[in-house]
Amino acid sequence: MPNQLRPAFRVRDGVALIVSNVIGVGIFTTPAIIAKLVPSPGAMLVLWLVGGCLALAGAMSYAQLGRMWPFAGGEYVYLSKAYGPTAGFLSGWTSLIAGFSGAVAASAVALIIYLGQYFPALASDHSLFSINFYFGAFTFSPRSLAAAAIIAVFAALHACNLGAGRLTQNMLALLILAIIIVFCVLGFAAGGGSWAHFQSPNIRIHPMNALLALIPIMFTYSGWNAASYIAEEMYDTRRTIGRALLSGTCIIVALYAVLNLLYLYAIPVTTMQNAVNVGDVAAQALFGVGRNFITPVLIIAMLGAVSAMTIAGPRVYFAMARDGAFIRSFAHTSPRFGTPALAIVLQALWSVVLVLVGGFEQILMYTGFTILLCSGAAVAGLFVVKRRELQSNPGLWLTMLAPGIFTVACAAIVVNGVVGAPKTSLVGALLIAAGLPVFFWSRKRSLQHPVDSKTTVAEAS
């Protein structure tokens, strides 16, 4: 069938996708924000563990959702089934205009900036030429062209060779894990740190500051759900999707806990508060290497992030198109490679546009709150679809503890973000709503020309 995905991924591939989606610049910079809000080593570590537990609660919930609906698309599928196709579309549209495309653009530009420390000309933002349009200008600089080339290379790799793309992704994830683990082991064994840094005077932590600190922590953990986007392509999905989600998330939680412990061993909280890049400062304190160590790590992390999001994101647009919620052409897969090639090209093109117009920072700022909104709503959907079972069998409420905790936490963080930045949130909501004409047009076309597929979300039981 032209709109069928082939089983190609195993548990290890799902874990690699999660690792590369999660590990990025955040874990090397966010601890400074946490140190300012909660200037206590013990409280900082507790908050990172709380964030990890919330991510695990989310992974457990997604494991349930993935077993119920083992299809490509992640939140798009879950929201469509729980609340209807419009809610699913809005989630998928957000992934296209910002969630994945904007993140790919940001990661590609960050990658070139880090490479610029070795090749300054490559990262130059000096405009070579520009093309003006009514809505803005495409600026062609060495940095934007290099970032666009990175996006194009990974798009071609994952569109034209599923096996090579999967191997590349796994190797990047394994490499970043190995480097961070070695850094932690050597840091504690031979680094110039001190356990005295964990001693601090009794500091009264304001509950509101602790809640505020959870926002950047949760964003640093974001990406734990990456395996859900390729659920349809996993062998024996109903058995393996939960293993991939939980294994990948547990690895990240353990890694982040040890890394933050190492940061505190390397430098005191007061030093951490003033650090732009905590990873740099900690490496300098431990080994005297600083940027010489952290920059290569960040380069590998950005390569893995671009690769992982090039795999995950297009599965959402593919699923939307297959269900008739998006332009039909993007439901086709390559007959030779079995990949959603057109959907991959679509995301790559939009990511390049965002790089050239410099719009990814604004669009991510406007739509950032929707990441947790969609995840929280998807997990809350478990209560919607299981309401009859919960009414007839109260004992099932125990199995809904993790989804309940995750939903409440997401709701609190989203409300806090909207209240704190109402104008920004309103602009983001308008950007998301702008996709509705595309949805209604696609639905109308779908009704006139139904999709010939046995595995659409709309038809799945």
Tab-separated table of N, CA, C and O in Angstrom, residues 323-370:
chain	number	residue	atom	x	y	z
A	323	ASP	N	-5.167	10.000	7.542
A	323	ASP	CA	-6.506	10.074	8.116
A	323	ASP	C	-7.389	11.117	7.438
A	323	ASP	O	-8.535	11.298	7.834
A	324	GLY	N	-6.822	11.834	6.467
A	324	GLY	CA	-7.602	12.864	5.801
A	324	GLY	C	-7.639	14.172	6.551
A	324	GLY	O	-8.434	15.056	6.221
A	325	ALA	N	-6.782	14.337	7.564
A	325	ALA	CA	-6.741	15.588	8.324
A	325	ALA	C	-5.703	16.558	7.778
A	325	ALA	O	-5.578	17.680	8.278
A	326	PHE	N	-4.963	16.124	6.756
A	326	PHE	CA	-3.920	16.956	6.171
A	326	PHE	C	-3.832	16.626	4.690
A	326	PHE	O	-4.503	15.707	4.200
A	327	ILE	N	-3.016	17.365	3.975
A	327	ILE	CA	-2.902	17.202	2.518
A	327	ILE	C	-2.537	15.760	2.180
A	327	ILE	O	-1.555	15.207	2.662
A	328	ARG	N	-3.354	15.141	1.305
A	328	ARG	CA	-3.286	13.710	1.024
A	328	ARG	C	-1.914	13.227	0.568
A	328	ARG	O	-1.483	12.122	0.927
A	329	SER	N	-1.193	14.036	-0.188
A	329	SER	CA	0.079	13.595	-0.770
A	329	SER	C	1.078	13.135	0.287
A	329	SER	O	1.902	12.249	0.036
A	330	PHE	N	1.001	13.711	1.470
A	330	PHE	CA	1.982	13.402	2.505
A	330	PHE	C	1.708	12.076	3.200
A	330	PHE	O	2.444	11.686	4.112
A	331	ALA	N	0.666	11.365	2.768
A	331	ALA	CA	0.401	10.027	3.300
A	331	ALA	C	1.136	8.951	2.518
A	331	ALA	O	1.108	7.781	2.909
A	332	HIS	N	1.785	9.308	1.429
A	332	HIS	CA	2.478	8.323	0.609
A	332	HIS	C	3.848	7.987	1.190
A	332	HIS	O	4.544	8.852	1.725
A	333	THR	N	4.205	6.730	1.088
A	333	THR	CA	5.532	6.285	1.497
A	333	THR	C	6.337	5.883	0.279
A	333	THR	O	5.770	5.539	-0.765
A	334	SER	N	7.633	5.928	0.417
A	334	SER	CA	8.503	5.523	-0.681
A	334	SER	C	8.354	4.029	-0.934
A	334	SER	O	8.544	3.220	-0.018
A	335	PRO	N	7.987	3.613	-2.168
A	335	PRO	CA	7.830	2.183	-2.446
A	335	PRO	C	9.133	1.407	-2.291
A	335	PRO	O	9.115	0.211	-2.009
A	336	ARG	N	10.248	2.083	-2.430
A	336	ARG	CA	11.541	1.410	-2.340
A	336	ARG	C	12.066	1.359	-0.913
A	336	ARG	O	12.579	0.327	-0.466
A	337	PHE	N	11.923	2.468	-0.178
A	337	PHE	CA	12.539	2.559	1.144
A	337	PHE	C	11.536	2.407	2.296
A	337	PHE	O	11.934	2.206	3.438
A	338	GLY	N	10.245	2.527	2.004
A	338	GLY	CA	9.233	2.384	3.047
A	338	GLY	C	9.208	3.533	4.034
A	338	GLY	O	8.726	3.388	5.161
A	339	THR	N	9.720	4.692	3.632
A	339	THR	CA	9.759	5.858	4.512
A	339	THR	C	8.712	6.882	4.084
A	339	THR	O	8.353	6.950	2.905
A	340	PRO	N	8.214	7.714	5.007
A	340	PRO	CA	7.303	8.804	4.629
A	340	PRO	C	8.105	9.953	4.026
A	340	PRO	O	8.220	11.041	4.604
A	341	ALA	N	8.661	9.712	2.846
A	341	ALA	CA	9.647	10.619	2.256
A	341	ALA	C	9.101	12.028	2.047
A	341	ALA	O	9.791	13.014	2.335
A	342	LEU	N	7.871	12.150	1.532
A	342	LEU	CA	7.325	13.479	1.270
A	342	LEU	C	7.108	14.249	2.572
A	342	LEU	O	7.325	15.463	2.628
A	343	ALA	N	6.686	13.570	3.617
A	343	ALA	CA	6.513	14.232	4.909
A	343	ALA	C	7.863	14.687	5.466
A	343	ALA	O	7.968	15.750	6.088
A	344	ILE	N	8.907	13.888	5.250
A	344	ILE	CA	10.256	14.270	5.690
A	344	ILE	C	10.721	15.512	4.933
A	344	ILE	O	11.282	16.440	5.523
A	345	VAL	N	10.459	15.545	3.628
A	345	VAL	CA	10.837	16.711	2.812
A	345	VAL	C	10.077	17.952	3.273
A	345	VAL	O	10.641	19.050	3.356
A	346	LEU	N	8.787	17.783	3.587
A	346	LEU	CA	7.980	18.914	4.048
A	346	LEU	C	8.586	19.536	5.302
A	346	LEU	O	8.756	20.763	5.381
A	347	GLN	N	8.901	18.715	6.290
A	347	GLN	CA	9.472	19.253	7.525
A	347	GLN	C	10.819	19.912	7.266
A	347	GLN	O	11.108	20.978	7.823
A	348	ALA	N	11.633	19.286	6.437
A	348	ALA	CA	12.953	19.855	6.141
A	348	ALA	C	12.824	21.219	5.462
A	348	ALA	O	13.543	22.167	5.811
A	349	LEU	N	11.903	21.335	4.513
A	349	LEU	CA	11.725	22.607	3.802
A	349	LEU	C	11.267	23.711	4.746
A	349	LEU	O	11.775	24.829	4.699
A	350	TRP	N	10.300	23.396	5.616
A	350	TRP	CA	9.820	24.412	6.549
A	350	TRP	C	10.902	24.779	7.558
A	350	TRP	O	11.043	25.950	7.929
A	351	SER	N	11.698	23.813	7.991
A	351	SER	CA	12.809	24.098	8.907
A	351	SER	C	13.825	25.029	8.247
A	351	SER	O	14.326	25.960	8.879
A	352	VAL	N	14.110	24.788	6.983
A	352	VAL	CA	15.044	25.648	6.244
A	352	VAL	C	14.481	27.066	6.119
A	352	VAL	O	15.209	28.053	6.274
A	353	VAL	N	13.182	27.163	5.846
A	353	VAL	CA	12.545	28.485	5.772
A	353	VAL	C	12.718	29.230	7.092
A	353	VAL	O	13.076	30.416	7.116
A	354	LEU	N	12.491	28.544	8.206
A	354	LEU	CA	12.646	29.171	9.519
A	354	LEU	C	14.086	29.603	9.767
A	354	LEU	O	14.336	30.638	10.393
A	355	VAL	N	15.037	28.824	9.289
A	355	VAL	CA	16.445	29.202	9.421
A	355	VAL	C	16.734	30.459	8.611
A	355	VAL	O	17.368	31.407	9.092
A	356	LEU	N	16.252	30.501	7.375
A	356	LEU	CA	16.568	31.609	6.475
A	356	LEU	C	15.896	32.918	6.891
A	356	LEU	O	16.456	33.994	6.681
A	357	VAL	N	14.710	32.838	7.461
A	357	VAL	CA	14.033	34.070	7.895
A	357	VAL	C	14.341	34.399	9.350
A	357	VAL	O	13.913	35.428	9.860
A	358	GLY	N	15.046	33.480	10.027
A	358	GLY	CA	15.377	33.703	11.430
A	358	GLY	C	14.153	33.686	12.325
A	358	GLY	O	14.113	34.375	13.353
A	359	GLY	N	13.159	32.881	11.975
A	359	GLY	CA	11.899	32.909	12.695
A	359	GLY	C	11.714	31.814	13.719
A	359	GLY	O	10.685	31.778	14.393
A	360	PHE	N	12.692	30.918	13.854
A	360	PHE	CA	12.467	29.773	14.743
A	360	PHE	C	12.430	30.172	16.217
A	360	PHE	O	11.694	29.573	16.998
A	361	GLU	N	13.210	31.182	16.610
A	361	GLU	CA	13.215	31.585	18.011
A	361	GLU	C	11.854	32.134	18.435
A	361	GLU	O	11.324	31.798	19.496
A	362	GLN	N	11.262	32.987	17.561
A	362	GLN	CA	9.972	33.569	17.901
A	362	GLN	C	8.874	32.524	17.935
A	362	GLN	O	8.035	32.501	18.840
A	363	ILE	N	8.870	31.638	16.951
A	363	ILE	CA	7.778	30.667	16.880
A	363	ILE	C	7.869	29.653	18.017
A	363	ILE	O	6.851	29.192	18.537
A	364	LEU	N	9.088	29.318	18.437
A	364	LEU	CA	9.238	28.421	19.588
A	364	LEU	C	8.813	29.119	20.882
A	364	LEU	O	8.210	28.503	21.758
A	365	MET	N	9.097	30.414	20.982
A	365	MET	CA	8.696	31.163	22.164
A	365	MET	C	7.168	31.234	22.256
A	365	MET	O	6.579	31.039	23.321
A	366	TYR	N	6.518	31.469	21.113
A	366	TYR	CA	5.066	31.611	21.107
A	366	TYR	C	4.336	30.297	21.382
A	366	TYR	O	3.272	30.281	21.982
A	367	THR	N	4.903	29.190	20.917
A	367	THR	CA	4.175	27.918	21.010
A	367	THR	C	4.774	26.963	22.039
A	367	THR	O	4.339	25.820	22.136
A	368	GLY	N	5.757	27.430	22.820
A	368	GLY	CA	6.430	26.552	23.767
A	368	GLY	C	5.490	25.896	24.762
A	368	GLY	O	5.659	24.722	25.112
A	369	PHE	N	4.458	26.640	25.205
A	369	PHE	CA	3.556	26.088	26.225
A	369	PHE	C	2.756	24.904	25.703
A	369	PHE	O	2.249	24.097	26.487
A	370	THR	N	2.620	24.773	24.368
A	370	THR	CA	1.788	23.701	23.820
A	370	THR	C	2.451	22.326	23.915
A	370	THR	O	1.762	21.316	23.786
